[in-house]
Amino acid sequence: MSEKRSRHIIIPCSGIGKAVGTVARRATYIVTGEKLPRQTETTCLPLLTIEDKEAAEKVRENPCITIDGCIAQCAKKNVEHHKGNLRVAINVLDVLRENPGLKPGTVLDIGPDGEKLASRIAEKIVKIISEKE
Amino acid sequence: MKINSRKIALISCSGEDLPEGTVSRVATRRILEQRDDTVTICLPLFLAGGQGERDFAKENPCITVDGCQKMCAAVGVKKYGGVTPRSTIVISEVAETLKCPKPTSKSKITSDDEKLVQNVMKIIDEKIRTVKEGKD
C-alpha cells in the first residue's frame, strides 16, 4: 500500500509594518529552503486572504505551522478561516520574550539579532516536525 | 480632483512563495520609508482584522503592488474594501516589459533583482504622482 506523505506548510504573516514580520518570513525560508526542504513548503498567505480555492485546499490537506509577528495573528486566522489543518501557531513575540536579547533591527534589515531570532524559530519548527516523524 | 489631504495607500502582496513577492514587498517598503505621503496595511489583515481594517481601502486611494497575475492585493482591495485600486503594478509584467531577469530568490534581493526593485520603485513613485494629480 502506498502512503501519501503530506508536507508541512509553513505560513508566515510577512507583516510589512514591523521587523517581526520579516523575522517570521525569514524563519520560514530557513525551514523550507535550508533545514527541511523536502518535508516543508510555504504558500502565499494573500492567496488565503482572497479565498483562492487551491491554496485553501492545500492548508486543509496538509499540516500547517503559522508564524505571526504581532497580536493580530493574520497567518493563524487566515488558516483557521479556511478550516485548515493548523498544527502549531507560533508568535514571534513569544520567542522574543524567551530571547529578550535578540531584538530585530528594521523591516528591511533585521540584523544579526533578528537573524538569530529567526533561527530560534526555525529550530522550534524543525523540532515540532521531527517529533511527529 | 487633486488629492492632497489623504495619504496614498500602498498595498503589497508580499507573496511568500514567489521571488516576485519579495521584490514587491521590498520595493513597497522602501517607498513607504522614503515618502511621508504614503501609508500601508498588511494585506492579510483584510480577512483577519475587523471593519476598521476593511475600511482602510475606502478611506485612502490605493496603489497595489502584486507579484503575479493572481493579483491578490488588487483583488483584496476590491473584495474587502469594495473599491477598485487607483492603480495596479504587477512585478512579473514589469520584469517582462523592462526585460529584467526574472527574480530567482524568495529569501533575498540579489544584485540582479536590485535593478528590478529600483525600476518598481520608480514606477510606484510615478503612480503616486499620477494619483495625486488626479490623472488616474
Short mmCIF file of C-alpha atoms in Angstrom, two decimals:
data_model
loop_
_atom_site.label_atom_id
_atom_site.label_comp_id
_atom_site.label_asym_id
_atom_site.label_seq_id
_atom_site.Cartn_x
_atom_site.Cartn_y
_atom_site.Cartn_z
CA MET A 1 0.00 0.00 0.00
CA SER A 2 1.45 3.35 -0.94
CA GLU A 3 1.29 6.05 1.65
CA LYS A 4 0.76 9.62 0.60
CA ARG A 5 3.15 11.75 2.60
CA SER A 6 1.96 15.22 3.37
CA ARG A 7 4.29 18.17 3.65
CA HIS A 8 4.10 20.72 6.39
CA ILE A 9 3.02 24.12 5.13
CA ILE A 10 4.87 26.92 6.89
CA ILE A 11 2.96 30.18 6.65
CA PRO A 12 4.42 33.46 7.93
CA CYS A 13 2.48 36.69 8.24
CA SER A 14 5.20 38.69 6.43
CA GLY A 15 3.78 41.82 8.04
CA ILE A 16 5.14 44.78 6.11
CA GLY A 17 4.86 47.19 9.02
CA LYS A 18 7.09 45.54 11.60
CA ALA A 19 10.52 43.91 11.76
CA VAL A 20 8.94 40.89 13.44
CA GLY A 21 7.01 40.29 10.20
CA THR A 22 10.33 39.99 8.40
CA VAL A 23 11.62 37.66 11.13
CA ALA A 24 8.60 35.41 10.56
CA ARG A 25 9.27 35.40 6.83
CA ARG A 26 12.99 34.71 7.30
CA ALA A 27 12.28 31.81 9.70
CA THR A 28 10.03 30.29 7.05
CA TYR A 29 12.77 30.38 4.43
CA ILE A 30 15.30 28.86 6.83
CA VAL A 31 12.98 25.89 7.34
CA THR A 32 11.64 25.46 3.81
CA GLY A 33 14.85 26.33 1.97
CA GLU A 34 17.63 25.11 4.25
CA LYS A 35 16.60 22.82 7.11
CA LEU A 36 13.71 20.74 5.83
CA PRO A 37 13.25 21.44 2.12
CA ARG A 38 11.76 18.00 1.41
CA GLN A 39 9.29 17.93 4.27
CA THR A 40 8.08 21.50 4.11
CA GLU A 41 6.90 24.22 1.78
CA THR A 42 5.21 27.56 2.05
CA THR A 43 2.28 29.18 0.34
CA CYS A 44 1.39 32.79 -0.28
CA LEU A 45 -0.72 33.95 2.65
CA PRO A 46 -2.52 36.55 0.47
CA LEU A 47 -3.95 33.67 -1.58
CA LEU A 48 -5.83 32.60 1.55
CA THR A 49 -6.95 36.17 2.11
CA ILE A 50 -8.57 36.33 -1.33
CA GLU A 51 -10.02 32.83 -0.80
CA ASP A 52 -8.09 31.08 -3.55
CA LYS A 53 -9.51 27.55 -3.75
CA GLU A 54 -6.22 25.81 -4.45
CA ALA A 55 -4.46 27.47 -1.51
CA ALA A 56 -7.41 26.73 0.80
CA GLU A 57 -7.32 23.08 -0.22
CA LYS A 58 -3.58 22.93 0.45
CA VAL A 59 -3.97 24.15 4.04
CA ARG A 60 -6.82 21.72 4.67
CA GLU A 61 -4.93 18.73 3.30
CA ASN A 62 -1.54 19.35 4.93
CA PRO A 63 -0.45 20.13 8.49
CA CYS A 64 0.20 23.84 8.85
CA ILE A 65 2.52 25.82 11.08
CA THR A 66 1.86 29.54 11.18
CA ILE A 67 4.34 32.22 12.25
CA ASP A 68 2.84 35.56 13.21
CA GLY A 69 4.65 38.75 14.06
CA CYS A 70 2.02 40.50 16.13
CA ILE A 71 -1.15 40.03 18.12
CA ALA A 72 -3.34 40.37 15.03
CA GLN A 73 -2.27 36.79 14.18
CA CYS A 74 -3.08 37.16 10.50
CA ALA A 75 -1.50 33.88 9.40
CA LYS A 76 -3.26 31.83 12.08
CA LYS A 77 -6.62 33.49 11.47
CA ASN A 78 -6.41 33.10 7.70
CA VAL A 79 -5.69 29.36 8.08
CA GLU A 80 -8.49 28.97 10.63
CA HIS A 81 -10.89 30.81 8.35
CA HIS A 82 -10.39 28.08 5.76
CA LYS A 83 -10.68 25.31 8.38
CA GLY A 84 -7.07 24.46 7.69
CA ASN A 85 -5.14 21.72 9.44
CA LEU A 86 -3.43 24.05 11.91
CA ARG A 87 -0.88 22.09 13.88
CA VAL A 88 1.01 24.83 15.68
CA ALA A 89 0.71 28.61 15.78
CA ILE A 90 3.94 30.41 16.66
CA ASN A 91 4.16 34.08 17.56
CA VAL A 92 7.50 35.83 17.13
CA LEU A 93 6.71 37.96 20.18
CA ASP A 94 6.62 34.83 22.38
CA VAL A 95 10.00 33.70 21.09
CA LEU A 96 11.31 37.22 21.62
CA ARG A 97 10.17 37.01 25.26
CA GLU A 98 12.17 33.78 25.61
CA ASN A 99 15.16 35.50 24.00
CA PRO A 100 14.99 39.11 25.24
CA GLY A 101 18.46 39.94 23.96
CA LEU A 102 17.57 39.24 20.36
CA LYS A 103 15.91 42.46 19.23
CA PRO A 104 15.40 42.52 15.46
CA GLY A 105 16.52 45.58 13.53
CA THR A 106 14.27 47.03 10.83
CA VAL A 107 11.70 45.68 8.38
CA LEU A 108 14.25 45.76 5.56
CA ASP A 109 17.22 44.60 7.61
CA ILE A 110 16.52 42.53 10.69
CA GLY A 111 20.23 42.47 11.52
CA PRO A 112 22.26 39.74 13.24
CA ASP A 113 19.95 39.52 16.27
CA GLY A 114 16.91 39.28 14.02
CA GLU A 115 18.65 36.50 12.09
CA LYS A 116 19.36 34.66 15.35
CA LEU A 117 15.74 35.09 16.40
CA ALA A 118 14.60 33.69 13.05
CA SER A 119 16.95 30.74 13.54
CA ARG A 120 15.49 30.05 17.01
CA ILE A 121 12.01 29.97 15.49
CA ALA A 122 13.24 27.70 12.70
CA GLU A 123 14.77 25.36 15.32
CA LYS A 124 11.42 25.15 17.11
CA ILE A 125 9.67 24.23 13.88
CA VAL A 126 12.26 21.60 12.98
CA LYS A 127 11.78 20.06 16.43
CA ILE A 128 8.00 20.05 16.09
CA ILE A 129 8.14 18.35 12.70
CA SER A 130 10.84 15.88 13.76
CA GLU A 131 8.84 14.82 16.82
CA LYS A 132 5.97 13.82 14.55
CA GLU A 133 8.16 11.69 12.30
CA MET B 1 -9.82 66.08 -8.45
CA LYS B 2 -6.45 66.57 -6.81
CA ILE B 3 -5.74 64.53 -3.72
CA ASN B 4 -3.76 66.48 -1.17
CA SER B 5 -5.02 65.63 2.30
CA ARG B 6 -5.34 61.87 2.19
CA LYS B 7 -2.30 59.67 2.07
CA ILE B 8 -1.77 57.17 -0.70
CA ALA B 9 -2.15 53.58 0.45
CA LEU B 10 0.47 51.22 -0.94
CA ILE B 11 -0.63 47.64 -0.57
CA SER B 12 1.87 44.93 -1.38
CA CYS B 13 1.05 41.27 -1.83
CA SER B 14 4.41 40.23 -0.25
CA GLY B 15 3.68 36.73 -1.59
CA GLU B 16 5.89 34.31 0.30
CA ASP B 17 6.02 31.59 -2.31
CA LEU B 18 7.33 33.68 -5.19
CA PRO B 19 10.53 35.71 -5.64
CA GLU B 20 8.31 38.39 -7.20
CA GLY B 21 6.51 38.66 -3.84
CA THR B 22 9.79 39.51 -2.18
CA VAL B 23 10.50 42.17 -4.82
CA SER B 24 7.01 43.58 -4.28
CA ARG B 25 7.49 43.73 -0.52
CA VAL B 26 10.95 45.31 -0.58
CA ALA B 27 10.13 47.93 -3.24
CA THR B 28 6.93 48.92 -1.43
CA ARG B 29 8.58 49.12 1.96
CA ARG B 30 11.44 51.27 0.64
CA ILE B 31 8.96 53.77 -0.83
CA LEU B 32 7.00 53.82 2.45
CA GLU B 33 10.20 54.72 4.27
CA GLN B 34 11.11 57.43 1.76
CA ARG B 35 7.77 59.22 1.50
CA ASP B 36 5.59 60.56 4.28
CA ASP B 37 2.58 60.84 1.97
CA THR B 38 2.10 57.07 1.89
CA VAL B 39 0.64 54.52 4.29
CA THR B 40 0.14 50.78 4.20
CA ILE B 41 -1.71 47.91 5.78
CA CYS B 42 -0.76 44.24 5.97
CA LEU B 43 -2.87 42.61 3.25
CA PRO B 44 -3.88 39.52 5.35
CA LEU B 45 -5.44 41.92 7.88
CA PHE B 46 -8.31 42.46 5.47
CA LEU B 47 -9.51 38.99 6.44
CA ALA B 48 -8.01 38.71 9.93
CA GLY B 49 -8.95 42.19 11.10
CA GLY B 50 -12.22 43.98 11.65
CA GLN B 51 -14.28 46.54 9.79
CA GLY B 52 -11.72 49.25 10.54
CA GLU B 53 -9.11 47.40 8.52
CA ARG B 54 -11.60 46.74 5.73
CA ASP B 55 -12.50 50.42 5.54
CA PHE B 56 -8.84 51.33 5.08
CA ALA B 57 -9.06 50.79 1.34
CA LYS B 58 -12.12 53.01 1.11
CA GLU B 59 -10.54 55.79 3.09
CA ASN B 60 -7.32 56.05 1.13
CA PRO B 61 -6.65 55.94 -2.61
CA CYS B 62 -4.87 52.63 -3.15
CA ILE B 63 -2.00 51.57 -5.33
CA THR B 64 -1.49 47.81 -5.25
CA VAL B 65 1.84 46.08 -5.86
CA ASP B 66 1.43 42.43 -6.78
CA GLY B 67 3.97 39.78 -7.60
CA CYS B 68 1.96 37.76 -10.07
CA GLN B 69 -1.14 37.65 -12.20
CA LYS B 70 -3.28 36.38 -9.33
CA MET B 71 -3.10 39.99 -8.11
CA CYS B 72 -4.01 39.22 -4.50
CA ALA B 73 -3.53 42.82 -3.36
CA ALA B 74 -5.77 44.27 -6.08
CA VAL B 75 -8.37 41.55 -5.56
CA GLY B 76 -8.20 42.04 -1.78
CA VAL B 77 -8.85 45.78 -2.08
CA LYS B 78 -11.92 45.11 -4.23
CA LYS B 79 -13.17 42.19 -2.15
CA TYR B 80 -12.84 43.75 1.30
CA GLY B 81 -12.75 47.47 0.60
CA GLY B 82 -15.36 47.42 -2.12
CA VAL B 83 -13.27 49.80 -4.22
CA THR B 84 -11.08 49.48 -7.28
CA PRO B 85 -7.41 50.36 -6.74
CA ARG B 86 -6.46 53.67 -8.36
CA SER B 87 -3.51 51.95 -9.89
CA THR B 88 -2.02 48.47 -10.04
CA ILE B 89 1.50 47.16 -10.55
CA VAL B 90 2.39 43.54 -11.29
CA ILE B 91 6.06 42.66 -10.81
CA SER B 92 6.09 39.80 -13.34
CA GLU B 93 4.74 42.18 -16.00
CA VAL B 94 7.24 44.90 -15.11
CA ALA B 95 10.12 42.40 -15.37
CA GLU B 96 8.90 41.26 -18.76
CA THR B 97 8.28 44.75 -20.11
CA LEU B 98 11.65 46.08 -18.97
CA LYS B 99 13.44 42.86 -19.91
CA CYS B 100 14.80 42.49 -16.38
CA PRO B 101 15.90 38.98 -15.41
CA LYS B 102 13.17 37.07 -13.59
CA PRO B 103 13.97 37.16 -9.85
CA THR B 104 15.11 33.82 -8.52
CA SER B 105 15.36 34.13 -4.74
CA LYS B 106 12.47 34.26 -2.33
CA SER B 107 14.67 34.92 0.67
CA LYS B 108 16.82 37.83 -0.51
CA ILE B 109 17.23 40.54 -3.11
CA THR B 110 20.14 39.52 -5.29
CA SER B 111 22.23 42.01 -7.26
CA ASP B 112 20.23 41.08 -10.37
CA ASP B 113 16.95 41.62 -8.52
CA GLU B 114 18.09 45.03 -7.31
CA LYS B 115 17.65 46.52 -10.79
CA LEU B 116 14.06 45.29 -10.84
CA VAL B 117 13.43 46.68 -7.35
CA GLN B 118 14.78 50.07 -8.45
CA ASN B 119 12.55 50.06 -11.52
CA VAL B 120 9.48 49.10 -9.49
CA MET B 121 10.24 51.92 -7.04
CA LYS B 122 10.35 54.41 -9.94
CA ILE B 123 7.02 53.10 -11.20
CA ILE B 124 5.44 53.37 -7.74
CA ASP B 125 6.68 56.97 -7.49
CA GLU B 126 5.20 57.79 -10.91
CA LYS B 127 1.88 56.16 -9.97
CA ILE B 128 1.75 58.15 -6.73
CA ARG B 129 2.31 61.39 -8.66
CA THR B 130 -0.40 60.49 -11.16
CA VAL B 131 -2.90 59.57 -8.44
CA LYS B 132 -2.18 62.76 -6.50
CA GLU B 133 -2.65 64.86 -9.60
CA GLY B 134 -5.95 63.15 -10.23
CA LYS B 135 -4.88 61.86 -13.62
CA ASP B 136 -5.63 58.23 -12.88
#
